[in-house]
CSV table of C-alpha atoms and ligand atoms in Angstrom, one decimal:
chain,number,residue,atom,x,y,z
R,466,MET,CA,-0.7,9.0,-22.6
R,467,SER,CA,2.3,6.6,-22.1
R,468,ASP,CA,1.7,3.0,-22.7
R,469,ILE,CA,2.8,2.0,-19.7
R,470,LEU,CA,0.2,0.4,-17.6
R,471,ARG,CA,1.3,2.0,-14.4
R,472,GLN,CA,4.6,4.3,-14.0
R,473,PRO,CA,6.2,4.7,-10.7
R,474,ALA,CA,5.2,7.3,-8.3
R,475,GLU,CA,8.3,9.6,-9.0
R,476,VAL,CA,7.4,9.7,-12.7
R,477,ILE,CA,3.5,10.3,-12.3
R,478,TYR,CA,4.0,12.9,-9.6
R,479,GLN,CA,7.2,14.5,-11.1
R,480,ALA,CA,5.7,18.0,-11.9
R,481,GLU,CA,4.8,18.0,-7.9
R,482,LEU,CA,8.1,16.7,-6.9
R,483,ASP,CA,10.0,19.2,-8.9
R,484,ALA,CA,7.7,22.0,-7.6
R,485,LEU,CA,8.4,21.0,-3.9
R,486,LYS,CA,12.2,20.7,-4.8
R,487,ALA,CA,12.3,24.3,-6.4
R,488,ASP,CA,10.7,25.9,-3.2
R,489,ASP,CA,12.6,23.8,-0.6
R,490,HIS,CA,15.1,25.9,1.3
R,491,GLY,CA,14.8,23.8,4.6
R,492,ALA,CA,17.6,21.9,5.9
R,493,LYS,CA,17.7,18.2,4.5
R,494,PRO,CA,19.2,15.0,5.9
R,495,GLU,CA,22.2,14.0,3.4
R,496,ASN,CA,21.2,12.5,0.4
R,497,TRP,CA,17.6,13.4,0.7
R,498,GLN,CA,15.9,15.1,-2.2
R,499,LEU,CA,13.7,17.1,0.0
R,500,SER,CA,13.4,18.6,3.5
R,501,PRO,CA,11.2,16.5,5.8
R,502,GLN,CA,8.5,19.1,5.9
R,503,SER,CA,8.4,19.0,2.2
R,504,VAL,CA,8.2,15.1,2.4
R,505,VAL,CA,5.1,15.3,4.6
R,506,THR,CA,3.5,18.1,2.4
R,507,TYR,CA,4.0,15.7,-0.7
R,508,LEU,CA,2.3,13.0,1.2
R,509,MET,CA,-0.5,15.1,3.0
R,510,GLY,CA,-1.1,17.5,0.2
R,511,GLY,CA,-1.1,21.4,0.4
R,512,THR,CA,0.4,24.4,-1.6
R,513,THR,CA,3.8,25.2,-2.3
R,514,ALA,CA,5.3,28.7,-1.6
R,515,SER,CA,5.1,29.6,-5.3
R,516,GLY,CA,1.2,28.4,-5.3
R,517,VAL,CA,1.8,24.9,-6.9
R,518,VAL,CA,-1.0,22.5,-5.6
R,519,ILE,CA,0.3,19.5,-4.2
R,520,SER,CA,-2.6,16.6,-4.0
R,521,PRO,CA,-2.9,14.4,-1.1
R,522,LYS,CA,-1.5,10.8,-1.5
R,523,TYR,CA,-2.4,9.6,2.1
R,524,ILE,CA,-5.6,10.9,3.7
R,525,GLY,CA,-5.5,10.4,7.3
R,526,GLN,CA,-3.5,11.7,10.5
R,527,ARG,CA,-0.8,14.2,9.6
R,528,ARG,CA,1.0,12.9,12.6
R,529,ILE,CA,1.3,9.4,11.4
R,530,ILE,CA,3.3,10.3,8.2
R,531,GLU,CA,5.6,12.7,10.3
R,532,THR,CA,6.5,10.0,12.6
R,533,ALA,CA,7.3,7.9,9.5
R,534,VAL,CA,9.3,10.5,7.9
R,535,ALA,CA,11.2,11.5,11.1
R,536,THR,CA,12.1,7.9,11.7
R,537,LEU,CA,13.5,7.5,8.2
R,538,ALA,CA,16.0,10.6,9.2
R,539,THR,CA,17.5,8.5,12.1
R,540,ASP,CA,19.3,5.3,11.9
R,541,ARG,CA,16.2,3.1,12.7
R,542,ALA,CA,14.5,1.6,10.0
R,543,LEU,CA,10.7,2.0,9.5
R,544,LEU,CA,8.1,-0.6,9.5
R,545,LEU,CA,4.4,0.2,8.4
R,546,LEU,CA,2.0,-2.0,10.0
R,547,GLY,CA,-1.8,-2.7,9.5
R,548,VAL,CA,-4.2,-4.8,8.0
R,549,PRO,CA,-4.4,-5.3,4.2
R,550,GLY,CA,-5.7,-2.5,2.3
R,551,THR,CA,-4.7,0.5,4.6
R,552,ALA,CA,-2.1,1.9,2.0
R,553,LYS,CA,0.9,0.9,3.5
R,554,SER,CA,2.5,-0.2,0.0
R,555,TRP,CA,1.2,2.9,-1.1
R,556,VAL,CA,2.6,5.3,1.5
R,557,SER,CA,6.0,3.3,1.4
R,558,GLU,CA,6.2,3.8,-2.6
R,559,HIS,CA,5.5,7.8,-2.0
R,560,LEU,CA,7.8,8.1,0.7
R,561,ALA,CA,10.6,6.3,-1.5
R,562,ALA,CA,9.8,8.5,-4.4
R,563,ALA,CA,9.8,12.0,-2.3
R,564,ILE,CA,12.8,11.1,-0.1
R,565,CYS,CA,15.4,9.6,-2.7
R,566,GLY,CA,13.5,9.8,-6.2
R,567,VAL,CA,13.4,6.2,-6.7
R,568,SER,CA,10.4,3.8,-5.3
R,569,THR,CA,11.3,1.1,-7.3
R,570,GLN,CA,14.2,-0.7,-5.1
R,571,VAL,CA,11.7,-3.1,-4.1
R,572,ILE,CA,11.9,-6.8,-2.7
R,573,GLN,CA,8.5,-8.7,-2.2
R,574,CYS,CA,9.2,-11.1,0.4
R,575,THR,CA,8.0,-14.7,0.2
R,576,ALA,CA,8.1,-17.6,1.9
R,577,GLY,CA,10.6,-18.6,-0.8
R,578,THR,CA,12.5,-15.5,-0.6
R,579,ASP,CA,16.2,-16.5,0.4
R,580,GLU,CA,19.4,-14.5,1.3
R,581,GLN,CA,20.7,-14.0,-2.2
R,582,GLN,CA,17.8,-12.1,-2.9
R,583,ILE,CA,18.3,-9.8,0.1
R,584,ARG,CA,22.2,-9.7,-0.1
R,585,TYR,CA,23.8,-10.5,-3.5
R,586,GLY,CA,23.5,-13.1,-6.0
R,587,TRP,CA,26.3,-14.5,-8.5
R,588,ASN,CA,26.6,-14.2,-12.1
R,589,TYR,CA,28.0,-17.8,-12.8
R,590,ALA,CA,29.2,-17.3,-16.2
R,591,GLN,CA,31.3,-14.2,-14.8
R,592,LEU,CA,32.0,-16.5,-12.0
R,593,LEU,CA,33.6,-19.4,-13.7
R,594,ALA,CA,35.4,-17.0,-16.1
R,595,LYS,CA,37.0,-14.6,-13.6
R,596,GLY,CA,36.5,-16.3,-10.3
R,597,PRO,CA,34.8,-14.4,-7.2
R,598,SER,CA,35.0,-10.6,-8.3
R,599,ARG,CA,32.9,-7.4,-8.0
R,600,GLU,CA,31.8,-7.8,-11.5
R,601,ALA,CA,30.6,-11.4,-11.0
R,602,LEU,CA,28.5,-10.1,-8.2
R,603,VAL,CA,24.7,-9.4,-8.8
R,604,PRO,CA,23.5,-6.8,-6.6
R,605,THR,CA,20.0,-6.8,-5.1
R,606,PRO,CA,17.8,-3.7,-4.4
R,607,LEU,CA,19.1,-3.7,-1.0
R,608,TYR,CA,22.8,-3.7,-2.0
R,609,ARG,CA,22.1,-0.8,-4.5
R,610,ALA,CA,20.3,1.3,-1.9
R,611,MET,CA,23.3,0.8,0.4
R,612,GLU,CA,25.7,1.6,-2.5
R,613,ASN,CA,23.9,4.7,-3.5
R,614,GLY,CA,22.5,5.8,-0.2
R,615,SER,CA,18.8,5.5,-1.1
R,616,LEU,CA,15.7,3.7,0.2
R,617,CYS,CA,15.2,0.0,0.0
R,618,ARG,CA,11.3,-1.2,0.4
R,619,LEU,CA,10.4,-4.6,1.6
R,620,GLU,CA,7.1,-5.6,1.1
R,621,GLU,CA,5.6,-8.2,3.5
R,622,LEU,CA,8.6,-8.4,5.2
R,623,THR,CA,7.0,-11.2,7.8
R,624,ARG,CA,6.4,-13.6,5.1
R,625,MET,CA,10.0,-14.4,4.5
R,626,GLY,CA,11.4,-16.8,6.9
R,627,SER,CA,12.9,-15.7,10.1
R,628,ASP,CA,16.4,-17.1,9.3
R,629,VAL,CA,16.4,-14.7,6.2
R,630,GLN,CA,14.8,-11.7,7.9
R,631,ASP,CA,17.8,-11.7,10.4
R,632,THR,CA,20.2,-11.1,7.7
R,633,LEU,CA,19.2,-7.8,7.9
R,634,ILE,CA,20.2,-7.3,11.4
R,635,THR,CA,24.0,-6.6,10.4
R,636,VAL,CA,22.7,-4.2,7.7
R,637,LEU,CA,20.6,-2.5,10.0
R,638,SER,CA,22.8,-2.2,13.2
R,639,GLU,CA,26.1,-2.0,11.6
R,640,LYS,CA,24.9,-0.3,8.4
R,641,MET,CA,27.4,-2.6,6.3
R,642,LEU,CA,27.0,-5.9,4.5
R,643,PRO,CA,29.8,-8.4,4.5
R,644,VAL,CA,30.9,-10.2,1.5
R,645,PRO,CA,33.1,-12.9,2.7
R,646,GLU,CA,34.0,-14.3,-0.8
R,647,LEU,CA,35.5,-11.1,-1.6
R,648,ASN,CA,37.1,-10.6,1.7
R,649,ASP,CA,35.3,-7.5,1.6
R,650,ALA,CA,32.0,-5.4,2.6
R,651,ILE,CA,29.9,-3.0,1.2
R,652,TYR,CA,29.3,0.2,3.7
R,653,ALA,CA,26.1,2.0,3.3
R,654,ARG,CA,26.0,5.6,2.2
R,655,ARG,CA,24.2,8.4,4.2
R,656,GLY,CA,20.5,8.2,3.4
R,657,PHE,CA,20.5,4.7,3.3
R,658,ASN,CA,17.5,3.2,4.8
R,659,ILE,CA,14.8,0.4,5.0
R,660,ILE,CA,10.9,0.9,4.7
R,661,ALA,CA,9.0,-2.7,5.4
R,662,THR,CA,5.4,-3.2,5.3
R,663,ALA,CA,3.8,-6.2,7.1
R,664,ASN,CA,0.5,-7.1,7.8
R,665,ASN,CA,-1.1,-8.3,11.0
R,666,ARG,CA,-3.6,-10.2,9.6
R,667,ASP,CA,-2.3,-12.9,7.5
R,668,LYS,CA,-2.0,-16.7,8.2
R,669,GLY,CA,1.5,-18.2,8.1
R,670,VAL,CA,3.6,-15.1,9.1
R,671,ASN,CA,6.9,-15.2,10.8
R,672,GLU,CA,7.1,-13.1,13.8
R,673,LEU,CA,10.3,-10.8,13.7
R,674,SER,CA,12.8,-11.8,16.2
R,675,SER,CA,13.2,-9.4,18.9
R,676,ALA,CA,16.7,-8.3,17.9
R,677,LEU,CA,15.2,-7.3,14.5
R,678,LYS,CA,12.2,-5.7,15.7
R,679,ARG,CA,14.3,-3.7,17.7
R,680,ARG,CA,15.9,-1.8,14.8
R,681,PHE,CA,12.6,-1.0,13.5
R,682,ASN,CA,10.2,2.0,14.5
R,683,VAL,CA,6.7,0.5,14.2
R,684,VAL,CA,4.1,3.0,12.6
R,685,VAL,CA,0.6,1.4,12.5
R,686,LEU,CA,-1.8,2.7,9.3
R,687,PRO,CA,-5.3,2.4,10.8
R,688,LEU,CA,-8.6,1.8,8.9
R,689,PRO,CA,-9.9,5.3,8.3
R,690,ASP,CA,-12.1,6.2,11.2
R,691,ASP,CA,-15.0,8.0,9.9
R,692,MET,CA,-17.2,7.6,6.9
R,693,ASP,CA,-16.5,10.7,5.2
R,694,GLN,CA,-12.9,10.1,5.2
R,695,GLU,CA,-13.5,6.8,3.6
R,696,ILE,CA,-15.4,7.9,1.1
R,697,ASP,CA,-12.9,10.6,0.2
R,698,ILE,CA,-10.2,8.3,-0.2
R,699,ILE,CA,-12.3,5.9,-2.6
R,700,SER,CA,-13.7,8.7,-4.6
R,701,ARG,CA,-10.3,10.1,-5.3
R,702,ARG,CA,-8.7,6.8,-6.2
R,703,VAL,CA,-11.7,5.7,-8.3
R,704,SER,CA,-11.5,8.8,-10.4
R,705,GLU,CA,-7.9,8.5,-10.9
R,706,MET,CA,-8.0,4.7,-11.9
R,707,SER,CA,-11.1,5.5,-14.3
R,708,ARG,CA,-9.2,8.2,-15.9
R,709,ASP,CA,-6.0,5.9,-16.1
R,710,LEU,CA,-8.0,3.1,-17.4
R,711,GLN,CA,-9.8,5.0,-19.9
R,712,ILE,CA,-13.4,4.4,-18.7
R,713,PRO,CA,-16.1,7.0,-18.1
R,714,HIS,CA,-16.8,8.4,-14.4
R,715,PRO,CA,-20.6,8.4,-14.4
R,716,LYS,CA,-22.1,11.4,-12.4
R,717,ASN,CA,-23.7,8.8,-10.0
R,718,ALA,CA,-20.6,7.5,-8.8
R,719,ALA,CA,-20.3,9.5,-5.5
R,720,GLU,CA,-23.8,8.2,-4.7
R,721,GLU,CA,-23.1,4.7,-5.2
R,722,ILE,CA,-19.6,4.9,-3.4
R,723,LYS,CA,-21.5,6.2,-0.6
R,724,LYS,CA,-23.9,2.9,-0.5
R,725,VAL,CA,-20.8,0.5,-1.0
R,726,VAL,CA,-18.9,2.3,2.2
R,727,THR,CA,-22.4,2.1,3.9
R,728,MET,CA,-22.3,-1.8,3.5
R,729,PHE,CA,-18.5,-2.4,4.2
R,730,ARG,CA,-18.5,-0.5,7.3
R,731,GLU,CA,-21.7,-2.0,8.7
R,732,LEU,CA,-20.3,-5.4,7.8
R,733,ARG,CA,-16.9,-4.7,9.0
R,734,SER,CA,-17.9,-3.4,12.5
R,735,GLY,CA,-20.8,-5.9,13.0
R,736,SER,CA,-23.3,-3.5,13.4
R,737,THR,CA,-25.4,-0.9,11.3
R,738,LEU,CA,-24.6,2.5,11.2
R,739,ASP,CA,-27.2,3.8,13.8
R,740,GLY,CA,-25.9,1.0,16.1
R,741,LYS,CA,-29.3,-0.6,16.3
R,742,VAL,CA,-28.9,-3.8,14.6
R,743,ALA,CA,-26.0,-6.2,15.5
R,744,LEU,CA,-24.7,-8.2,12.4
R,745,LYS,CA,-22.2,-11.3,12.0
R,746,VAL,CA,-19.0,-10.3,10.6
R,747,PRO,CA,-17.6,-11.7,7.3
R,748,SER,CA,-14.2,-13.6,7.1
R,749,GLY,CA,-12.6,-10.9,4.9
R,750,ASN,CA,-11.3,-7.8,5.9
R,751,LEU,CA,-13.4,-5.4,3.9
R,752,SER,CA,-10.8,-2.7,3.4
R,753,THR,CA,-10.8,0.6,1.8
R,754,ALA,CA,-8.8,-0.9,-0.9
R,755,GLU,CA,-11.3,-3.3,-1.5
R,756,ALA,CA,-14.1,-1.0,-1.9
R,757,ILE,CA,-11.9,0.9,-4.4
R,758,ALA,CA,-11.6,-2.5,-6.5
R,759,VAL,CA,-15.4,-3.0,-5.9
R,760,MET,CA,-16.2,0.3,-7.5
R,761,VAL,CA,-13.4,0.3,-10.4
R,762,GLY,CA,-15.0,-3.1,-11.3
R,763,GLY,CA,-18.2,-1.7,-11.2
R,764,LEU,CA,-17.2,1.1,-13.4
R,765,SER,CA,-15.6,-1.2,-15.8
R,766,GLN,CA,-18.8,-3.7,-16.2
R,767,ALA,CA,-21.0,-0.5,-16.4
R,768,ALA,CA,-18.8,0.9,-19.2
R,769,TRP,CA,-18.6,-2.4,-21.3
R,770,PHE,CA,-21.7,-4.2,-20.6
R,771,HIS,CA,-24.6,-1.7,-19.1
R,772,GLN,CA,-24.3,1.3,-21.5
R,773,GLY,CA,-22.5,3.2,-19.1
R,774,ASN,CA,-25.0,2.9,-16.3
R,775,LEU,CA,-23.3,2.6,-13.0
R,776,ASN,CA,-26.1,0.6,-10.9
R,777,ALA,CA,-26.5,-2.4,-8.5
R,778,GLN,CA,-26.4,-4.9,-11.4
R,779,ALA,CA,-23.0,-3.7,-12.2
R,780,ILE,CA,-21.8,-3.4,-8.9
R,781,GLY,CA,-23.3,-6.3,-7.4
R,782,ALA,CA,-21.2,-9.2,-8.5
R,783,ASN,CA,-18.2,-7.4,-7.5
R,784,LEU,CA,-19.6,-6.5,-4.1
R,785,LEU,CA,-20.4,-10.1,-3.7
R,786,GLY,CA,-16.8,-11.4,-4.5
R,787,ALA,CA,-15.4,-8.8,-2.0
R,788,ILE,CA,-17.8,-10.0,0.8
R,789,VAL,CA,-18.2,-13.7,0.4
R,790,LYS,CA,-14.4,-15.1,0.7
R,791,ASP,CA,-15.7,-18.2,2.3
R,792,PRO,CA,-18.5,-19.7,0.4
R,793,VAL,CA,-20.3,-21.3,3.4
R,794,GLN,CA,-20.0,-19.0,6.3
R,795,ASP,CA,-19.8,-15.4,4.6
R,796,LYS,CA,-22.9,-16.4,2.4
R,797,LEU,CA,-24.8,-16.8,5.5
R,798,VAL,CA,-23.6,-13.6,7.0
R,799,LEU,CA,-24.6,-11.5,4.1
R,800,GLU,CA,-28.1,-13.4,3.7
R,801,GLU,CA,-28.7,-12.3,7.1
R,802,TYR,CA,-27.5,-8.8,6.5
R,803,LEU,CA,-29.8,-8.5,3.3
R,804,GLU,CA,-33.0,-9.9,4.9
R,805,THR,CA,-32.5,-7.9,8.3
R,806,VAL,CA,-31.2,-4.9,6.8
R,807,LEU,CA,-31.1,-4.1,3.4
R,808,LYS,CA,-34.4,-5.4,2.8
R,809,LYS,CA,-35.9,-2.6,4.8
R,810,ARG,CA,-34.1,0.1,3.4
R,811,ALA,CA,-36.0,1.7,0.2
R,812,ASP,CA,-32.8,3.4,-1.3
R,813,PHE,CA,-31.0,-0.2,-1.2
R,814,SER,CA,-33.9,-2.1,-2.7
R,815,ASP,CA,-31.9,-2.4,-6.0
R,816,TYR,CA,-28.9,-3.7,-4.2
R,817,TYR,CA,-30.9,-6.2,-2.3
R,818,HIS,CA,-32.6,-7.5,-5.3
R,819,SER,CA,-29.4,-7.8,-7.7
R,820,ILE,CA,-27.1,-9.3,-4.6
R,821,ASN,CA,-29.9,-12.0,-4.2
R,822,GLU,CA,-30.0,-13.1,-7.5
R,823,LEU,CA,-26.5,-13.9,-7.6
R,824,LEU,CA,-26.4,-15.6,-4.0
H,1866,LIG,N1,-5.9,6.3,4.1
H,1866,LIG,C1,-5.8,6.4,2.8
H,1866,LIG,N2,-5.3,7.3,1.9
H,1866,LIG,C2,-4.8,7.0,0.6
H,1866,LIG,N3,-5.3,5.9,0.1
H,1866,LIG,C3,-5.8,4.9,0.6
H,1866,LIG,C4,-5.7,4.9,2.0
H,1866,LIG,N4,-6.2,3.7,2.5
H,1866,LIG,C5,-6.3,3.0,1.4
H,1866,LIG,N5,-6.0,3.6,0.2
H,1866,LIG,C6,-5.9,3.1,-1.0
H,1866,LIG,O1,-5.8,1.7,-1.1
H,1866,LIG,C7,-5.3,1.2,-2.1
H,1866,LIG,C8,-4.3,0.0,-1.4
H,1866,LIG,O2,-3.4,0.1,-0.6
H,1866,LIG,P1,-1.9,-0.7,-0.5
H,1866,LIG,O3,-0.9,0.1,-0.4
H,1866,LIG,O4,-2.1,-1.6,-1.6
H,1866,LIG,O5,-2.7,-1.4,1.0
H,1866,LIG,P2,-1.5,-2.4,1.9
H,1866,LIG,O6,-0.1,-2.5,1.3
H,1866,LIG,O7,-1.8,-1.6,3.2
H,1866,LIG,O8,-2.4,-3.9,1.9
H,1866,LIG,C9,-4.2,2.4,-2.5
H,1866,LIG,O9,-4.7,2.7,-3.8
H,1866,LIG,C10,-4.6,3.7,-1.7
H,1866,LIG,O10,-4.7,4.5,-2.5
H,1867,LIG,MG1,0.8,-3.8,0.3
């Protein structure tokens, strides 16, 4: 096993990508590694013509992924929108890996992102020695993606200032990036496009200008609609992660995942699964990604401190951290949930006691 903590998708799933490529006889947009059909198979899972099994990466509606892939084959860019933890970054990484073989051309947008991080910067030593020249120019991931006809990922697009966001308008509408210092421009090669992600829950985001919005096709990634689907997503990721972290995966993991998902879904929706008791909703968004984090935290605690017993003691503190984001309000919400719901359920009594001890 390599000692790199996390390899990019195109390295982890290289065998699957190679198998898809070998059997891919469909038409491809120029500079794509795979046909749009094979890209969808890579994301949704399936079997190749020669019988290689492709694991599902995204669990949800196939149509969503088809729309995303079809968008990237047009001149419009893709914006994946949704609450945190709905696999926006995950889908963006896998789309880039499947379509152009590199998922690492990423710009993380923040309030401090400036135009130089989007367009290009300068190597000042070169600039002083040689004056403005192509050699003195420091390309950004966006610049490189345009130059080699591949995908650039922009994470959390709406976190950077509107003026900086608007730098993308020329890039997206004219497919070129002016370099006024050199009286030149770079023209995007075929295959270039942008996959941006943004979440609609954050405070302090900068709305996209309508000029920019018009250049994106928006695809909304929803929270999983049924419980079995959510359990499936969590079980897959938890077993992959426990393998990566080299911690054992106890037999009762599935049972505990089901309990954690039950608590998450009830608190998230503000009512018990049977619809009989109305509940207050905590301020955090209790996403699937957070349920994965709770379970992985629980597995680690079980492995290192509870002789491998994955139980309410090992999971409880992780659960509390995920639910109580606001120490005053959310604590009251959780207390009420414990007293009105969990206390009455025999199979949740260990959770009732261990969370109560920590509150
Ligand atoms: N529908 C889904 N299918 C597969 N994995 C999912 C799904 N929803 C959430 N996940 C998992 O949630 C984790 C976090 O997702 P991430 O892409 O970081 O969320 P976001 O960028 O939307 O905030 C990933 O590990 C991913 O595997
Ligand atoms: Mg993300």
